XYZ file of C-alpha atoms in Angstrom:
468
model
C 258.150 245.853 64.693
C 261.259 246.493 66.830
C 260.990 248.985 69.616
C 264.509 249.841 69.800
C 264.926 250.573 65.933
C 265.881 246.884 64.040
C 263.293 245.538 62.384
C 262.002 241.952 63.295
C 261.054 238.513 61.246
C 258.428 237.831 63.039
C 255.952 235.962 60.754
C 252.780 237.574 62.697
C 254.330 241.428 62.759
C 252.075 244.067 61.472
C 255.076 246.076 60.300
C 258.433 246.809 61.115
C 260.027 250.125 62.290
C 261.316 252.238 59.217
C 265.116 251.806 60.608
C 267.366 254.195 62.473
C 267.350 258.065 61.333
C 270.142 259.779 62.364
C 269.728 258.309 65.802
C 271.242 261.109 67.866
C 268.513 263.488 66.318
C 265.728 260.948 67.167
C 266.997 260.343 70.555
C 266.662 263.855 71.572
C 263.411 264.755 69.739
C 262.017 262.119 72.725
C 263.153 264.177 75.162
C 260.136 265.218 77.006
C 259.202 268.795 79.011
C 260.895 267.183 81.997
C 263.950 266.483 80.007
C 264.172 269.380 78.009
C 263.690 271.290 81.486
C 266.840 269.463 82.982
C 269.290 269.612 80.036
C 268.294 273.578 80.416
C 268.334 274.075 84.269
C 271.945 272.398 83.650
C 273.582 273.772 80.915
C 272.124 277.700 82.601
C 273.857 276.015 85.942
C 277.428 275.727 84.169
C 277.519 278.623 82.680
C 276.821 280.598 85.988
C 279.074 278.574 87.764
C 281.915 279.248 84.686
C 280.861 283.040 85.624
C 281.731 283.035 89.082
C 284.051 280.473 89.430
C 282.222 278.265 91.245
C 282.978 274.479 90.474
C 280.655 273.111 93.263
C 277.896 274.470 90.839
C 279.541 273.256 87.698
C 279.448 269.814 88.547
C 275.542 269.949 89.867
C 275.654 271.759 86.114
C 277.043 269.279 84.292
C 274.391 265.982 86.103
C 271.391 268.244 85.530
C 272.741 268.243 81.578
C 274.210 264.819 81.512
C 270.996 263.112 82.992
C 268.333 263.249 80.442
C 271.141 262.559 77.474
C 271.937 259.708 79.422
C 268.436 258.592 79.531
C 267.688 258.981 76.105
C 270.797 257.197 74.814
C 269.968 254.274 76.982
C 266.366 254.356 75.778
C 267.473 254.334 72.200
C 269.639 251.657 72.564
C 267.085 249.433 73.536
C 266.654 246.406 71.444
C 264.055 244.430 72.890
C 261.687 243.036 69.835
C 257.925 243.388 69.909
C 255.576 242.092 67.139
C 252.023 243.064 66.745
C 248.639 242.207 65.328
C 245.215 243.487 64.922
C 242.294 241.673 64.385
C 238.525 243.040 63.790
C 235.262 241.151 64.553
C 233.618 241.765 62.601
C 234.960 243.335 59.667
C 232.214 244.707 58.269
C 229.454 246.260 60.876
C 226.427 247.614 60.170
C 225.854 251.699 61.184
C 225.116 252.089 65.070
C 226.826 248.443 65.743
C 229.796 247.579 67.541
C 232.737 246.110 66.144
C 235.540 244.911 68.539
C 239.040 245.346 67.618
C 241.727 242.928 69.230
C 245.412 243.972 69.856
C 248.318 241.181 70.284
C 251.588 242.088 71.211
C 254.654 239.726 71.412
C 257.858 239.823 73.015
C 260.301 238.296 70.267
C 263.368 239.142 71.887
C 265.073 237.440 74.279
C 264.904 240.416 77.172
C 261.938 240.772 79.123
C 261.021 244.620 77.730
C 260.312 247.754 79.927
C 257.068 249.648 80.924
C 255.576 249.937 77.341
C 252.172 252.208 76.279
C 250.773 250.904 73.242
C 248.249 253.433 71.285
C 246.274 252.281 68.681
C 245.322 255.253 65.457
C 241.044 255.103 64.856
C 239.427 258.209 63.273
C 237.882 260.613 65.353
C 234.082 259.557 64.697
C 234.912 255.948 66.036
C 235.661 257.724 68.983
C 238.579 258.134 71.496
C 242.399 256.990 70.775
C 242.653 253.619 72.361
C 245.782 253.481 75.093
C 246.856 250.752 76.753
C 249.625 250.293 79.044
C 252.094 246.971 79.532
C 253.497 246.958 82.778
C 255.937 244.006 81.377
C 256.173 241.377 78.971
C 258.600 238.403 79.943
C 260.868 237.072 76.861
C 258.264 234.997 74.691
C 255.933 236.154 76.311
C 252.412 237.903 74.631
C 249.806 240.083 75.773
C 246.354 240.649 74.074
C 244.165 243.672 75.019
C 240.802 244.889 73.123
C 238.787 247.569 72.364
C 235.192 248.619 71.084
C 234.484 250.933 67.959
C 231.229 252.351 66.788
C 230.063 254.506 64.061
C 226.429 255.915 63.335
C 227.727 257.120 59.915
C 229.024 254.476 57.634
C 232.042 254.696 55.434
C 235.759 252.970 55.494
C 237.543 253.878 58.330
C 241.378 253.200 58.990
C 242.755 251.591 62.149
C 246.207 251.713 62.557
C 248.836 251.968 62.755
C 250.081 250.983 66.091
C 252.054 252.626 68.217
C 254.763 252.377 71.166
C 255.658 254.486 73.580
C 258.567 253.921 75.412
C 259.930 255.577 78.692
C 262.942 255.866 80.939
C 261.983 255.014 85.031
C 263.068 258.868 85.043
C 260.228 260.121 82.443
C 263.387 262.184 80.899
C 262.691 260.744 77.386
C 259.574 259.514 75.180
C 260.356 257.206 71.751
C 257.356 256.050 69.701
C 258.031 253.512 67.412
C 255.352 253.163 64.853
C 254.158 249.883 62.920
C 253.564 250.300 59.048
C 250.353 248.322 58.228
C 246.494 249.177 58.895
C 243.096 247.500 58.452
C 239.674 248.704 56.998
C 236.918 248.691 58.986
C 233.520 249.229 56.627
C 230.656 250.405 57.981
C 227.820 249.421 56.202
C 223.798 251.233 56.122
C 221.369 249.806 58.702
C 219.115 246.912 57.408
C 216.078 245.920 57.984
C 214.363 242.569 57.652
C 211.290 242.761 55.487
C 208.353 240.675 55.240
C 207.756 238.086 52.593
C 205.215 239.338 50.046
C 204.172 237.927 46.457
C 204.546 239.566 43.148
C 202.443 238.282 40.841
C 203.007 238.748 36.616
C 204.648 238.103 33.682
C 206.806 234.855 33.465
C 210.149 236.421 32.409
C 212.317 238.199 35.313
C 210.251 238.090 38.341
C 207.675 235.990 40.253
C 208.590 233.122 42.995
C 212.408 233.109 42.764
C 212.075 229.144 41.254
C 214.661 228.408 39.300
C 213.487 227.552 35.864
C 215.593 225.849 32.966
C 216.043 226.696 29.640
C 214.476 224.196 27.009
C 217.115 221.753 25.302
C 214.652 219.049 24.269
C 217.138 218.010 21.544
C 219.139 219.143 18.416
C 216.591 221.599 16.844
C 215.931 223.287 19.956
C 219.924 224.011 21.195
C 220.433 227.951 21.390
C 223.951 228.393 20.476
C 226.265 231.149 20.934
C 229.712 232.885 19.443
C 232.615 230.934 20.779
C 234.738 232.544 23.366
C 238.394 231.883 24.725
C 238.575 229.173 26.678
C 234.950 226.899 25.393
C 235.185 223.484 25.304
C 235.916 221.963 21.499
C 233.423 219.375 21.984
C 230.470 221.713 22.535
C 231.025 223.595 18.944
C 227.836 223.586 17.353
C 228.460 222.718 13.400
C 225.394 222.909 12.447
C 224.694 226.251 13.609
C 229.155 226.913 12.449
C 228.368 226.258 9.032
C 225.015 228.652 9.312
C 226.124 231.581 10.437
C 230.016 231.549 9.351
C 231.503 231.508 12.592
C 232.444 229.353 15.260
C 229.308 228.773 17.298
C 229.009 226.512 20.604
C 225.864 224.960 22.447
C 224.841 226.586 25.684
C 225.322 225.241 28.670
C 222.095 224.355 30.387
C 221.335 226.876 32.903
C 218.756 227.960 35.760
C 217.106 231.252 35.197
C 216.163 233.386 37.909
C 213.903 235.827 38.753
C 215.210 239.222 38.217
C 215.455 242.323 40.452
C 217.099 245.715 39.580
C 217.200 248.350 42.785
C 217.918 251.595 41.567
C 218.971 254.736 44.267
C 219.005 258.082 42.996
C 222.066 259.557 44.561
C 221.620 263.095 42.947
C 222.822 266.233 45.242
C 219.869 268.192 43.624
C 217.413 265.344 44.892
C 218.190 265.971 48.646
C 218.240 268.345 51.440
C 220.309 267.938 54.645
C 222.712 265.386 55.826
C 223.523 263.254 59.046
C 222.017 259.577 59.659
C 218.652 261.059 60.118
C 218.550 262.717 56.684
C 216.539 261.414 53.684
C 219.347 260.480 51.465
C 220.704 258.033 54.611
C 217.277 256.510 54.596
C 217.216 256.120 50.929
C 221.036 253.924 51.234
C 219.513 251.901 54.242
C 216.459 250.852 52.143
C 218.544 250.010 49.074
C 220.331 247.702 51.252
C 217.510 246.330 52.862
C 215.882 245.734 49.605
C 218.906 244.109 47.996
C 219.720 241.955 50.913
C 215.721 241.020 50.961
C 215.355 240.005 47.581
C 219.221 237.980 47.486
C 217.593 235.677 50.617
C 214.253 234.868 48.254
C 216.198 233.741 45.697
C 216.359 237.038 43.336
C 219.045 237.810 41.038
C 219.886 241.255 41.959
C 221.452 244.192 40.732
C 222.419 247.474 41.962
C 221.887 250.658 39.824
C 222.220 254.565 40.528
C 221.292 257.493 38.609
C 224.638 257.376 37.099
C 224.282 254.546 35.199
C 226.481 252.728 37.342
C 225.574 248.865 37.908
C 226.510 246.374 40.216
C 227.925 243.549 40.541
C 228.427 244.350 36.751
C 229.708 240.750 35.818
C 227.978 237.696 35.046
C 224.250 237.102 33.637
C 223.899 241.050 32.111
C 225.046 242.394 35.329
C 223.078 240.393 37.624
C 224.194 238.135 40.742
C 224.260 234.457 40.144
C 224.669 231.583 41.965
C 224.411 231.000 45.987
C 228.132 231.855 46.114
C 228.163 234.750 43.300
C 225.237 235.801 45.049
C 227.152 236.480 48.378
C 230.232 237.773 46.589
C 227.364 240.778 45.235
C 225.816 241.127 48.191
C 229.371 242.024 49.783
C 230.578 244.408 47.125
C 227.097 245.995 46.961
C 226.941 246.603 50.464
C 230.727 247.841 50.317
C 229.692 250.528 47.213
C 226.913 251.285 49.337
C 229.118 252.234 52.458
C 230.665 255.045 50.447
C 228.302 255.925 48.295
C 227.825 259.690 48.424
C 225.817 262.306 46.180
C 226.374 262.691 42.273
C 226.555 265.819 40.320
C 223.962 264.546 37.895
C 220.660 266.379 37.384
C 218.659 263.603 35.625
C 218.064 260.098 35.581
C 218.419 259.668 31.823
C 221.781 257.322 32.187
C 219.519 254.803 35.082
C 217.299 254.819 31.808
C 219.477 253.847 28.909
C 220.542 250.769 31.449
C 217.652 249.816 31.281
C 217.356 249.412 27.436
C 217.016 245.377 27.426
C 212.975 245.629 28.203
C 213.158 242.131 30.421
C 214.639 243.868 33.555
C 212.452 242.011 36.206
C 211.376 243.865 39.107
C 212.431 247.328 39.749
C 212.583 248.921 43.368
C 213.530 252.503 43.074
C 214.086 254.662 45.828
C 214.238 258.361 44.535
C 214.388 261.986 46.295
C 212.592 264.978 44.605
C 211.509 264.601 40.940
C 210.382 267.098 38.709
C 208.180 266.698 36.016
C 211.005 265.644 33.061
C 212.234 263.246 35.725
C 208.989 262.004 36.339
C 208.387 261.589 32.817
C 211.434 259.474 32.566
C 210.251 257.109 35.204
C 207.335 256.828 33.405
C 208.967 255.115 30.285
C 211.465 253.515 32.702
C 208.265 251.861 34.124
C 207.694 250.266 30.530
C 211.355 248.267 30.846
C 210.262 246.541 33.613
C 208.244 243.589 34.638
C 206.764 245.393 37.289
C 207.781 248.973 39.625
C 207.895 249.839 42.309
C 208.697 253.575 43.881
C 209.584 254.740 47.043
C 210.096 258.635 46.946
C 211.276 260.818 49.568
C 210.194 264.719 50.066
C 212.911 266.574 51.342
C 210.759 269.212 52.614
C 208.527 267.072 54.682
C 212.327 265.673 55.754
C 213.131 268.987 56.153
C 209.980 271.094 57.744
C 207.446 268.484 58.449
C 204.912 269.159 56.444
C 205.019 267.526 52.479
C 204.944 269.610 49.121
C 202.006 269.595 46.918
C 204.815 268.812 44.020
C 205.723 265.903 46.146
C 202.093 264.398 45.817
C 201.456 265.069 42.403
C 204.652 263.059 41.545
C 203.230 259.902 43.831
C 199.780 260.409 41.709
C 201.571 260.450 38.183
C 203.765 257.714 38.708
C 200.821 255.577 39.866
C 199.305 256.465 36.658
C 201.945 255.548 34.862
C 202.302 252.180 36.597
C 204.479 252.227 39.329
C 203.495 251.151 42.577
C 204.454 254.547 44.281
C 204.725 254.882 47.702
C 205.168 258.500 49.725
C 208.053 258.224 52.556
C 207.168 260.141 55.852
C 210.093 260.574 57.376
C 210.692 258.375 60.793
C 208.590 255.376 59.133
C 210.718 252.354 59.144
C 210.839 250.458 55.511
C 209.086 247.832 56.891
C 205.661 249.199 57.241
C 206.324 250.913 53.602
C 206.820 247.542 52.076
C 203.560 246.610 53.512
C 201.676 249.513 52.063
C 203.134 248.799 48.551
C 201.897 245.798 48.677
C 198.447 246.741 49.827
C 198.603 248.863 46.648
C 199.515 246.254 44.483
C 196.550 244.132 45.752
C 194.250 246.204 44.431
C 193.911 249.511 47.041
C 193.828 252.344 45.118
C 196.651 254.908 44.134
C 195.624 257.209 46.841
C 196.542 255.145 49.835
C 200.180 255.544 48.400
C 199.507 259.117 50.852
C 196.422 258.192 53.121
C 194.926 255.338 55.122
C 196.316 252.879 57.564
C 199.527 250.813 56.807
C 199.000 247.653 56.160
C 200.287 244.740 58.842
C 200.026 247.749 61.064
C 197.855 249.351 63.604
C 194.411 249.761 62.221
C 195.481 248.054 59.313
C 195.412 244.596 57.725
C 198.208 242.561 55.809
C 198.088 242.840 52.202
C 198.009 239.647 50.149
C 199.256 238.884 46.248
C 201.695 241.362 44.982
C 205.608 241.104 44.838
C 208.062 239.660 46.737
């Protein structure tokens, strides 16, 4: 970026000013109430002194005019080079964190510049405007300042762009010269670490996160598959070709691991109230938690919303892979997450025809108010599943206080229809919830979904067997 209008090279600028336009209108749109007050005062001064003859007046008239003109001309003309760069650590920051933003200015010219203010743009719930100001930066010379930004709510925010301020020693004139790039700062939900339990069940998309193979003993036992773009020749199947009339190919031997869909019910109708203490915020933070929780024990995860949206939506039916695929997810999950915002939808029907495949794994479902065709479409949803678990959230105990009766008789059906349902109070932290689910799965009783101590808590003890 050049602060006198020409834009610089640099290989490290963040932008580069947008050229001269019309440059005597830009020079005097910087004049500032001091200037404006001067150029008046004078040209007032000359015409009185044109009035009554006076030519002692005229020429204090004509400095008073002349002055700030002069000052703005000069400061226009200025071309001293600065380059800029931003830099944010981290990135990505989880809701009530701190990220740190770092601000790098170069002199490129070969003229040491002026008194300089630079001003960095942040949205207003990061808090206040940044300003800095640069007493002087010798030719070649760099400065680097920094500042701190923090969010409660999460969400993309914008920083940028930069800008310079510059002033005559006068304060007749103000240019800001603006650079033309900005980064994303992503504030993610809040995430808690949870505590290693055990699932125990069926062999197929859940249990201890091994990885297991699939059988390829020899010839007869190959599994072979239509041939896509880009297989190898040498793994086409013949056997299998001349079979089925089309070009078929071995499988590549693969791990398989253990499965985990987490789906959030985003619907508007679901929720009451808003803010980071509101039910639907808790709901997002325990999706992450979950997701991030089950990626570290070795899951293959997916993320799934009322919509019928899934995530990451690529690879083995929509589920993370590998260590590095797995990382890739976890990053775009927690990015969809970050914006994530209510649906119009009124039902979870679409969530349901997802999951149509019957070997979905485990399913963690965090869901706000149900009513009874909602609930009955959990209820089949529970049969696509290796195992369920629910975590449901009242808005009018959010709200008020005190829970619904509807509220508990929703916890008590979904039991019965073999979920692992869990009532969420609000201000209990997902940790002591994952506790009690497990308790439940170890053999409790549907009704400490509602009553009795937490497990792993006080007055309570840790629950053993169950899910992971």
């Amino acid at each position: 970026m050049t602060a006198g209008g020409r834009p610089s090279a640099h290989p490290g600028d963040e932008g580069a000013d947008r050229g001269d336009r019309s440059g005597l209108r830009t020079a005097l749109s910087g004049l500032t109430t001091r200037g404006r007050s001067f150029f008046a005062a004078g040209i007032a001064a000359a015409v009185c002194a044109y009035v009554l003859g006076q030519s002692d007046l005229l020429r204090v008239g004509l400095l008073l005019a002349v002055l700030p003109l002069v000052c703005a001309a000069v400061l226009y003309r200025t071309r001293y080079r600065v380059a800029g760069s931003r830099r944010l650590a981290p990135a990505r920051v989880p809701a009530g964190s701190e990220a740190r933003v770092h601000l790098r200015m170069e002199n490129v010219s070969r003229l040491p510049t002026g008194l300089l203010m630079l001003q960095d743009r942040v949205p207003y719930v990061l808090g206040p405007r940044p300003r800095f100001v640069l007493d002087r930066v010798e030719a070649g010379g760099r400065r680097e300042v920094s500042y701190r930004v923090r969010s409660d709510l999460r969400g993309r925010y914008p920083l940028g762009p930069l800008q310079l301020r510059l002033t005559d020693p006068f304060g007749m004139c103000e240019l800001t010269r603006s650079f033309s790039t900005f980064d994303m700062l992503t504030v993610v939900p809040r995430v808690e670490a949870l505590p290693p339990v055990r699932l125990t069940g069926e062999a197929k998309g859940y249990g201890d996160g091994r990885h297991r193979s699939l059988a390829l003993a020899g010839e007869d036992d190959i599994i072979p598959r239509g041939y896509r773009y880009g297989d190898d020749l040498r793994r086409v199947h013949w056997r299998s070709t001349a079979r089925y009339g089309e070009l078929m190919v071995r499988r590549e031997e693969q791990p398989q691991r253990s499965r985990c869909t987490v789906l959030l019910d985003t619907r508007a109708v679901a929720y009451q109230g808003a803010g980071p203490d509101s039910a639907f915020e808790w709901a997002v933070s325990g999706t992450a938690s979950t997701l991030v929780h089950m990626l570290e024990r070795g899951f293959s995860v997916r993320l799934l919303t009322d919509t019928g949206n899934s995530l990451p939506g690529e690879g083995a039916e929509g589920f993370a892979g590998g260590s590095q695929e797995s990382a890739d997810s976890a990053g775009l999950m927690m990015d969809t997450l970050a914006v994530i915002d209510h649906s119009d939808g009124a039902g979870l029907s679409r969530a349901y025809d997802v999951l149509r495949g019957g070997n979905e794994g485990l399913l963690v479902a965090f869901l706000g108010d149900l009513d009874e065709e909602q609930a009955a479409v959990l209820a089949k949803m529970r049969r696509r599943s290796g195992a369920a678990v629910a975590f449901l959230l009242d808005s009018q105990a959010w709200l008020r206080g005190a829970p619904s009766a509807p509220a508990a008789d929703r916890v008590r059906l979904l039991n019965e229809a073999g979920w692992t349902a869990v009532a969420v109070p609000p201000g209990v932290p997902l940790v002591e919830l994952w506790r009690r689910a497990d308790h439940l799965r170890a053999g409790a009783g549907p009704q400490a979904a509602n009553t009795g101590p937490v497990p792993g808590g006080p007055g309570g003890t840790g629950g053993t067997g169950g899910w992971t």
